[in-house]
């Protein structure tokens, strides 16, 4: 859904502001996941994840535009795999950092994963 308003949003706020504030808002929504508990209503979780997805989509659209900003048209096909791999590596790095945080957390308290371990991971990754 965000793809329909992305062009308008970048034009209205400016490209730099959209990327800066969009990334901060997306990180804030990742941190909000750290407040979820088993008692959190499912509708609230789904709503926050939906809005979070909009801002992440906005950020990735802008980041992809930057990846090709100074690439001549005849070299676009060469830049595509590099941009795709860089994006996937950044996502995988975030998952790896979260996994490392969970591993360290379990080693610190010497037991199985607890809800607070996931809260900590979400806050640190954000």
PDB file of C-alpha atoms in Angstrom:
ATOM      1  CA  UNK A   1       0.000   0.000   0.000  1.00  0.00           C
ATOM      2  CA  UNK A   2       2.847   2.402   0.711  1.00  0.00           C
ATOM      3  CA  UNK A   3       4.037   2.191  -2.902  1.00  0.00           C
ATOM      4  CA  UNK A   4       0.980   4.228  -3.926  1.00  0.00           C
ATOM      5  CA  UNK A   5       1.963   7.198  -1.735  1.00  0.00           C
ATOM      6  CA  UNK A   6       5.765   6.927  -1.791  1.00  0.00           C
ATOM      7  CA  UNK A   7       6.273   9.379  -4.653  1.00  0.00           C
ATOM      8  CA  UNK A   8       3.958  11.919  -3.019  1.00  0.00           C
ATOM      9  CA  UNK A   9       5.627  11.411   0.391  1.00  0.00           C
ATOM     10  CA  UNK A  10       9.140  11.971  -1.007  1.00  0.00           C
ATOM     11  CA  UNK A  11       7.969  15.042  -2.895  1.00  0.00           C
ATOM     12  CA  UNK A  12       6.135  16.467   0.142  1.00  0.00           C
ATOM     13  CA  UNK A  13       8.856  15.881   2.769  1.00  0.00           C
ATOM     14  CA  UNK A  14      11.989  15.872   0.633  1.00  0.00           C
ATOM     15  CA  UNK A  15      14.074  12.811  -0.135  1.00  0.00           C
ATOM     16  CA  UNK A  16      16.602  13.292   2.653  1.00  0.00           C
ATOM     17  CA  UNK A  17      13.978  13.987   5.325  1.00  0.00           C
ATOM     18  CA  UNK A  18      11.861  11.052   4.198  1.00  0.00           C
ATOM     19  CA  UNK A  19      14.818   8.669   4.533  1.00  0.00           C
ATOM     20  CA  UNK A  20      16.054  10.100   7.831  1.00  0.00           C
ATOM     21  CA  UNK A  21      12.720  10.262   9.586  1.00  0.00           C
ATOM     22  CA  UNK A  22      11.405   7.128   7.897  1.00  0.00           C
ATOM     23  CA  UNK A  23      14.352   5.124   9.210  1.00  0.00           C
ATOM     24  CA  UNK A  24      13.929   6.549  12.718  1.00  0.00           C
ATOM     25  CA  UNK A  25      10.215   5.772  12.695  1.00  0.00           C
ATOM     26  CA  UNK A  26      10.886   2.236  11.396  1.00  0.00           C
ATOM     27  CA  UNK A  27      13.467   1.704  14.160  1.00  0.00           C
ATOM     28  CA  UNK A  28      10.955   2.980  16.716  1.00  0.00           C
ATOM     29  CA  UNK A  29       8.435   0.425  15.547  1.00  0.00           C
ATOM     30  CA  UNK A  30      11.055  -2.327  15.884  1.00  0.00           C
ATOM     31  CA  UNK A  31      11.648  -1.157  19.452  1.00  0.00           C
ATOM     32  CA  UNK A  32       7.887  -1.271  20.100  1.00  0.00           C
ATOM     33  CA  UNK A  33       8.041  -5.021  19.499  1.00  0.00           C
ATOM     34  CA  UNK A  34      10.044  -5.163  22.707  1.00  0.00           C
ATOM     35  CA  UNK A  35       6.963  -4.106  24.655  1.00  0.00           C
ATOM     36  CA  UNK A  36       4.788  -6.973  23.408  1.00  0.00           C
ATOM     37  CA  UNK A  37       3.766  -9.594  25.954  1.00  0.00           C
ATOM     38  CA  UNK A  38       1.451 -12.595  25.697  1.00  0.00           C
ATOM     39  CA  UNK A  39      -1.298 -10.272  26.999  1.00  0.00           C
ATOM     40  CA  UNK A  40      -0.883  -7.768  24.149  1.00  0.00           C
ATOM     41  CA  UNK A  41      -4.010  -7.836  21.965  1.00  0.00           C
ATOM     42  CA  UNK A  42      -3.447  -9.457  18.593  1.00  0.00           C
ATOM     43  CA  UNK A  43      -5.198  -6.590  16.799  1.00  0.00           C
ATOM     44  CA  UNK A  44      -2.756  -4.084  18.338  1.00  0.00           C
ATOM     45  CA  UNK A  45       0.242  -6.190  17.299  1.00  0.00           C
ATOM     46  CA  UNK A  46      -1.077  -6.544  13.739  1.00  0.00           C
ATOM     47  CA  UNK A  47      -1.808  -2.829  13.497  1.00  0.00           C
ATOM     48  CA  UNK A  48       1.662  -1.846  14.672  1.00  0.00           C
ATOM     49  CA  UNK A  49       3.285  -4.372  12.325  1.00  0.00           C
ATOM     50  CA  UNK A  50       1.222  -3.006   9.417  1.00  0.00           C
ATOM     51  CA  UNK A  51       2.283   0.595  10.060  1.00  0.00           C
ATOM     52  CA  UNK A  52       5.862  -0.569  10.633  1.00  0.00           C
ATOM     53  CA  UNK A  53       5.809  -2.328   7.281  1.00  0.00           C
ATOM     54  CA  UNK A  54       4.684   0.873   5.561  1.00  0.00           C
ATOM     55  CA  UNK A  55       7.644   2.814   6.907  1.00  0.00           C
ATOM     56  CA  UNK A  56      10.100   0.015   6.170  1.00  0.00           C
ATOM     57  CA  UNK A  57       8.754  -0.117   2.615  1.00  0.00           C
ATOM     58  CA  UNK A  58       9.209   3.636   2.312  1.00  0.00           C
ATOM     59  CA  UNK A  59      12.792   3.388   3.544  1.00  0.00           C
ATOM     60  CA  UNK A  60      13.721   0.486   1.257  1.00  0.00           C
ATOM     61  CA  UNK A  61      12.165   2.244  -1.747  1.00  0.00           C
ATOM     62  CA  UNK A  62      14.284   5.313  -1.051  1.00  0.00           C
ATOM     63  CA  UNK A  63      17.415   3.287  -0.391  1.00  0.00           C
ATOM     64  CA  UNK A  64      16.923   1.441  -3.676  1.00  0.00           C
ATOM     65  CA  UNK A  65      16.550   4.751  -5.499  1.00  0.00           C
ATOM     66  CA  UNK A  66      19.849   5.897  -3.980  1.00  0.00           C
ATOM     67  CA  UNK A  67      21.551   2.694  -5.102  1.00  0.00           C
ATOM     68  CA  UNK A  68      20.868   3.607  -8.726  1.00  0.00           C
ATOM     69  CA  UNK A  69      21.101   7.408  -8.470  1.00  0.00           C
ATOM     70  CA  UNK A  70      24.425   7.806 -10.225  1.00  0.00           C
ATOM     71  CA  UNK A  71      24.470   4.620 -12.269  1.00  0.00           C
ATOM     72  CA  UNK A  72      24.236   5.214 -16.024  1.00  0.00           C
ATOM     73  CA  UNK A  73      21.295   3.480 -17.733  1.00  0.00           C
ATOM     74  CA  UNK A  74      23.557   1.094 -19.623  1.00  0.00           C
ATOM     75  CA  UNK A  75      25.070  -0.165 -16.334  1.00  0.00           C
ATOM     76  CA  UNK A  76      21.826  -0.576 -14.368  1.00  0.00           C
ATOM     77  CA  UNK A  77      21.792  -4.324 -14.971  1.00  0.00           C
ATOM     78  CA  UNK A  78      25.240  -4.547 -13.364  1.00  0.00           C
ATOM     79  CA  UNK A  79      24.146  -2.559 -10.301  1.00  0.00           C
ATOM     80  CA  UNK A  80      21.004  -4.616  -9.678  1.00  0.00           C
ATOM     81  CA  UNK A  81      22.678  -7.710  -8.161  1.00  0.00           C
ATOM     82  CA  UNK A  82      24.995  -5.577  -6.045  1.00  0.00           C
ATOM     83  CA  UNK A  83      22.108  -3.549  -4.619  1.00  0.00           C
ATOM     84  CA  UNK A  84      20.019  -6.682  -4.002  1.00  0.00           C
ATOM     85  CA  UNK A  85      22.843  -8.500  -2.230  1.00  0.00           C
ATOM     86  CA  UNK A  86      23.698  -5.450  -0.111  1.00  0.00           C
ATOM     87  CA  UNK A  87      20.078  -5.164   1.000  1.00  0.00           C
ATOM     88  CA  UNK A  88      19.838  -8.864   1.857  1.00  0.00           C
ATOM     89  CA  UNK A  89      23.133  -8.725   3.769  1.00  0.00           C
ATOM     90  CA  UNK A  90      21.876  -5.795   5.844  1.00  0.00           C
ATOM     91  CA  UNK A  91      18.691  -7.693   6.714  1.00  0.00           C
ATOM     92  CA  UNK A  92      20.643 -10.856   7.532  1.00  0.00           C
ATOM     93  CA  UNK A  93      23.043  -8.856   9.690  1.00  0.00           C
ATOM     94  CA  UNK A  94      20.123  -7.537  11.749  1.00  0.00           C
ATOM     95  CA  UNK A  95      18.827 -11.074  12.270  1.00  0.00           C
ATOM     96  CA  UNK A  96      22.317 -12.300  13.188  1.00  0.00           C
ATOM     97  CA  UNK A  97      22.788  -9.491  15.713  1.00  0.00           C
ATOM     98  CA  UNK A  98      19.414 -10.322  17.299  1.00  0.00           C
ATOM     99  CA  UNK A  99      20.381 -14.009  17.467  1.00  0.00           C
ATOM    100  CA  UNK A 100      23.705 -13.098  19.053  1.00  0.00           C
ATOM    101  CA  UNK A 101      21.946 -10.950  21.642  1.00  0.00           C
ATOM    102  CA  UNK A 102      19.625 -13.854  22.502  1.00  0.00           C
ATOM    103  CA  UNK A 103      22.597 -16.221  22.791  1.00  0.00           C
ATOM    104  CA  UNK A 104      24.499 -13.868  25.091  1.00  0.00           C
ATOM    105  CA  UNK A 105      21.372 -13.321  27.154  1.00  0.00           C
ATOM    106  CA  UNK A 106      20.833 -17.050  27.732  1.00  0.00           C
ATOM    107  CA  UNK A 107      24.475 -17.473  28.675  1.00  0.00           C
ATOM    108  CA  UNK A 108      24.255 -14.616  31.170  1.00  0.00           C
ATOM    109  CA  UNK A 109      21.336 -16.047  33.107  1.00  0.00           C
ATOM    110  CA  UNK A 110      22.205 -19.683  32.424  1.00  0.00           C
ATOM    111  CA  UNK A 111      18.754 -20.860  31.439  1.00  0.00           C
ATOM    112  CA  UNK A 112      16.326 -21.057  28.548  1.00  0.00           C
ATOM    113  CA  UNK A 113      15.163 -17.981  26.674  1.00  0.00           C
ATOM    114  CA  UNK A 114      12.803 -15.716  28.556  1.00  0.00           C
ATOM    115  CA  UNK A 115      10.430 -13.028  27.324  1.00  0.00           C
ATOM    116  CA  UNK A 116      12.764 -10.339  28.664  1.00  0.00           C
ATOM    117  CA  UNK A 117      15.535 -11.698  26.405  1.00  0.00           C
ATOM    118  CA  UNK A 118      13.412 -10.941  23.345  1.00  0.00           C
ATOM    119  CA  UNK A 119      12.558  -7.489  24.691  1.00  0.00           C
ATOM    120  CA  UNK A 120      16.261  -6.741  25.050  1.00  0.00           C
ATOM    121  CA  UNK A 121      16.998  -8.029  21.539  1.00  0.00           C
ATOM    122  CA  UNK A 122      14.310  -5.861  19.967  1.00  0.00           C
ATOM    123  CA  UNK A 123      15.497  -2.741  21.830  1.00  0.00           C
ATOM    124  CA  UNK A 124      19.141  -3.272  20.884  1.00  0.00           C
ATOM    125  CA  UNK A 125      18.437  -4.087  17.240  1.00  0.00           C
ATOM    126  CA  UNK A 126      16.223  -1.001  16.950  1.00  0.00           C
TER     127      UNK A 126
END
